[in-house]
Amino acid sequence: MVEPERGPKNKGKVIGECRGKDYYTSGSHCPLRWEPSGRTIALARLEYWAWRQGLLRLAAEIHLDAHEALPPAAPAQPWLVKEAPRRIFTVGEALRT
């Protein structure tokens, strides 16, 4: 989610000079705040990658007598996989199907 940074009185913070209502000098802008941050997202993806690599290695190296270890079914980069459209049920419809 992207939101403008907030300044005094919880109004949008503006870098630059305001010379009247909605009249700003060239180069004026409102800084944005990303939530979660890019760093947080990158670290979460790295942690997921390490977890999945561990499962792949475990599935390749473990030897069981009565079972077969399978590689993970989870995608390598789930953030790139397009989600299937969700179906919304109306009241009573779920009971009929």
PDB file of C-alpha atoms in Angstrom:
ATOM      1  CA  MET A   1       0.000   0.000   0.000  1.00  0.00           C
ATOM      2  CA  VAL A   2       1.259   3.461  -0.839  1.00  0.00           C
ATOM      3  CA  GLU A   3       0.283   6.490   1.213  1.00  0.00           C
ATOM      4  CA  PRO A   4       1.479  10.087   1.240  1.00  0.00           C
ATOM      5  CA  GLU A   5       3.681  11.021   4.166  1.00  0.00           C
ATOM      6  CA  ARG A   6       1.859  13.102   6.748  1.00  0.00           C
ATOM      7  CA  GLY A   7       3.016  16.464   8.011  1.00  0.00           C
ATOM      8  CA  PRO A   8       1.649  18.826  10.654  1.00  0.00           C
ATOM      9  CA  LYS A   9      -2.034  18.471  11.494  1.00  0.00           C
ATOM     10  CA  ASN A  10      -2.034  15.102   9.682  1.00  0.00           C
ATOM     11  CA  LYS A  11      -2.072  16.851   6.292  1.00  0.00           C
ATOM     12  CA  GLY A  12      -0.099  15.581   3.316  1.00  0.00           C
ATOM     13  CA  LYS A  13       3.552  16.606   3.545  1.00  0.00           C
ATOM     14  CA  VAL A  14       4.835  18.617   0.570  1.00  0.00           C
ATOM     15  CA  ILE A  15       8.452  19.141  -0.413  1.00  0.00           C
ATOM     16  CA  GLY A  16       8.647  22.484  -2.197  1.00  0.00           C
ATOM     17  CA  GLU A  17       6.973  25.850  -1.931  1.00  0.00           C
ATOM     18  CA  CYS A  18       3.228  26.496  -1.977  1.00  0.00           C
ATOM     19  CA  ARG A  19       2.355  29.895  -3.479  1.00  0.00           C
ATOM     20  CA  GLY A  20      -1.390  29.621  -3.109  1.00  0.00           C
ATOM     21  CA  LYS A  21      -4.168  27.046  -3.138  1.00  0.00           C
ATOM     22  CA  ASP A  22      -3.041  24.200  -5.425  1.00  0.00           C
ATOM     23  CA  TYR A  23      -0.220  26.355  -6.851  1.00  0.00           C
ATOM     24  CA  TYR A  24       3.246  24.922  -6.170  1.00  0.00           C
ATOM     25  CA  THR A  25       6.707  25.718  -7.484  1.00  0.00           C
ATOM     26  CA  SER A  26       8.265  23.475 -10.104  1.00  0.00           C
ATOM     27  CA  GLY A  27       9.651  20.272  -8.620  1.00  0.00           C
ATOM     28  CA  SER A  28       7.309  20.262  -5.622  1.00  0.00           C
ATOM     29  CA  HIS A  29       6.163  16.801  -4.648  1.00  0.00           C
ATOM     30  CA  CYS A  30       4.562  14.731  -1.941  1.00  0.00           C
ATOM     31  CA  PRO A  31       6.839  11.987  -0.581  1.00  0.00           C
ATOM     32  CA  LEU A  32       5.243   8.535  -0.475  1.00  0.00           C
ATOM     33  CA  ARG A  33       5.481   5.866   2.213  1.00  0.00           C
ATOM     34  CA  TRP A  34       5.371   2.212   1.144  1.00  0.00           C
ATOM     35  CA  GLU A  35       3.849  -0.252   3.608  1.00  0.00           C
ATOM     36  CA  PRO A  36       5.269  -2.844   3.824  1.00  0.00           C
ATOM     37  CA  SER A  37       8.633  -1.505   2.768  1.00  0.00           C
ATOM     38  CA  GLY A  38      10.571  -2.932  -0.165  1.00  0.00           C
ATOM     39  CA  ARG A  39      13.167  -4.243   2.281  1.00  0.00           C
ATOM     40  CA  THR A  40      10.526  -6.127   4.273  1.00  0.00           C
ATOM     41  CA  ILE A  41       9.155  -7.705   1.092  1.00  0.00           C
ATOM     42  CA  ALA A  42      12.639  -8.682  -0.138  1.00  0.00           C
ATOM     43  CA  LEU A  43      13.508 -10.296   3.210  1.00  0.00           C
ATOM     44  CA  ALA A  44      10.223 -12.243   3.280  1.00  0.00           C
ATOM     45  CA  ARG A  45      10.847 -13.520  -0.259  1.00  0.00           C
ATOM     46  CA  LEU A  46      14.399 -14.526   0.648  1.00  0.00           C
ATOM     47  CA  GLU A  47      13.136 -16.402   3.719  1.00  0.00           C
ATOM     48  CA  TYR A  48      10.532 -18.207   1.573  1.00  0.00           C
ATOM     49  CA  TRP A  49      13.213 -19.115  -0.980  1.00  0.00           C
ATOM     50  CA  ALA A  50      15.480 -20.554   1.753  1.00  0.00           C
ATOM     51  CA  TRP A  51      12.567 -22.557   3.219  1.00  0.00           C
ATOM     52  CA  ARG A  52      11.646 -23.985  -0.187  1.00  0.00           C
ATOM     53  CA  GLN A  53      15.294 -24.790  -1.027  1.00  0.00           C
ATOM     54  CA  GLY A  54      15.527 -26.666   2.266  1.00  0.00           C
ATOM     55  CA  LEU A  55      12.472 -28.740   1.347  1.00  0.00           C
ATOM     56  CA  LEU A  56      13.901 -29.490  -2.105  1.00  0.00           C
ATOM     57  CA  ARG A  57      17.187 -30.637  -0.599  1.00  0.00           C
ATOM     58  CA  LEU A  58      15.434 -32.718   2.041  1.00  0.00           C
ATOM     59  CA  ALA A  59      13.226 -34.415  -0.586  1.00  0.00           C
ATOM     60  CA  ALA A  60      16.286 -35.209  -2.724  1.00  0.00           C
ATOM     61  CA  GLU A  61      18.477 -36.561   0.075  1.00  0.00           C
ATOM     62  CA  ILE A  62      16.132 -38.313   2.507  1.00  0.00           C
ATOM     63  CA  HIS A  63      15.804 -42.078   2.138  1.00  0.00           C
ATOM     64  CA  LEU A  64      12.801 -43.746   3.736  1.00  0.00           C
ATOM     65  CA  ASP A  65      11.914 -47.445   3.622  1.00  0.00           C
ATOM     66  CA  ALA A  66       8.130 -47.238   3.377  1.00  0.00           C
ATOM     67  CA  HIS A  67       7.580 -43.705   2.029  1.00  0.00           C
ATOM     68  CA  GLU A  68       8.680 -41.402  -0.762  1.00  0.00           C
ATOM     69  CA  ALA A  69       9.637 -37.814  -0.009  1.00  0.00           C
ATOM     70  CA  LEU A  70       8.173 -35.464  -2.608  1.00  0.00           C
ATOM     71  CA  PRO A  71       9.447 -32.017  -3.528  1.00  0.00           C
ATOM     72  CA  PRO A  72       7.295 -29.082  -2.408  1.00  0.00           C
ATOM     73  CA  ALA A  73       4.121 -28.424  -4.376  1.00  0.00           C
ATOM     74  CA  ALA A  74       4.319 -24.723  -3.490  1.00  0.00           C
ATOM     75  CA  PRO A  75       5.433 -22.539  -6.412  1.00  0.00           C
ATOM     76  CA  ALA A  76       8.983 -21.178  -6.423  1.00  0.00           C
ATOM     77  CA  GLN A  77       7.737 -17.582  -6.640  1.00  0.00           C
ATOM     78  CA  PRO A  78       4.095 -17.456  -5.490  1.00  0.00           C
ATOM     79  CA  TRP A  79       4.044 -13.662  -5.759  1.00  0.00           C
ATOM     80  CA  LEU A  80       4.272 -14.063  -9.558  1.00  0.00           C
ATOM     81  CA  VAL A  81       1.449 -16.626  -9.801  1.00  0.00           C
ATOM     82  CA  LYS A  82      -1.873 -15.128 -10.826  1.00  0.00           C
ATOM     83  CA  GLU A  83      -4.611 -15.980  -8.332  1.00  0.00           C
ATOM     84  CA  ALA A  84      -7.720 -17.759  -9.530  1.00  0.00           C
ATOM     85  CA  PRO A  85     -10.789 -15.520  -9.386  1.00  0.00           C
ATOM     86  CA  ARG A  86     -12.715 -15.951  -6.167  1.00  0.00           C
ATOM     87  CA  ARG A  87     -16.355 -16.890  -6.183  1.00  0.00           C
ATOM     88  CA  ILE A  88     -18.657 -14.968  -3.874  1.00  0.00           C
ATOM     89  CA  PHE A  89     -21.698 -16.839  -2.628  1.00  0.00           C
ATOM     90  CA  THR A  90     -24.920 -15.119  -1.742  1.00  0.00           C
ATOM     91  CA  VAL A  91     -26.827 -16.160   1.377  1.00  0.00           C
ATOM     92  CA  GLY A  92     -28.416 -19.561   0.796  1.00  0.00           C
ATOM     93  CA  GLU A  93     -26.543 -20.275  -2.475  1.00  0.00           C
ATOM     94  CA  ALA A  94     -23.818 -22.240  -0.738  1.00  0.00           C
ATOM     95  CA  LEU A  95     -26.432 -24.510   0.813  1.00  0.00           C
ATOM     96  CA  ARG A  96     -28.007 -25.359  -2.571  1.00  0.00           C
ATOM     97  CA  THR A  97     -24.780 -26.343  -4.372  1.00  0.00           C
TER      98      THR A  97
END
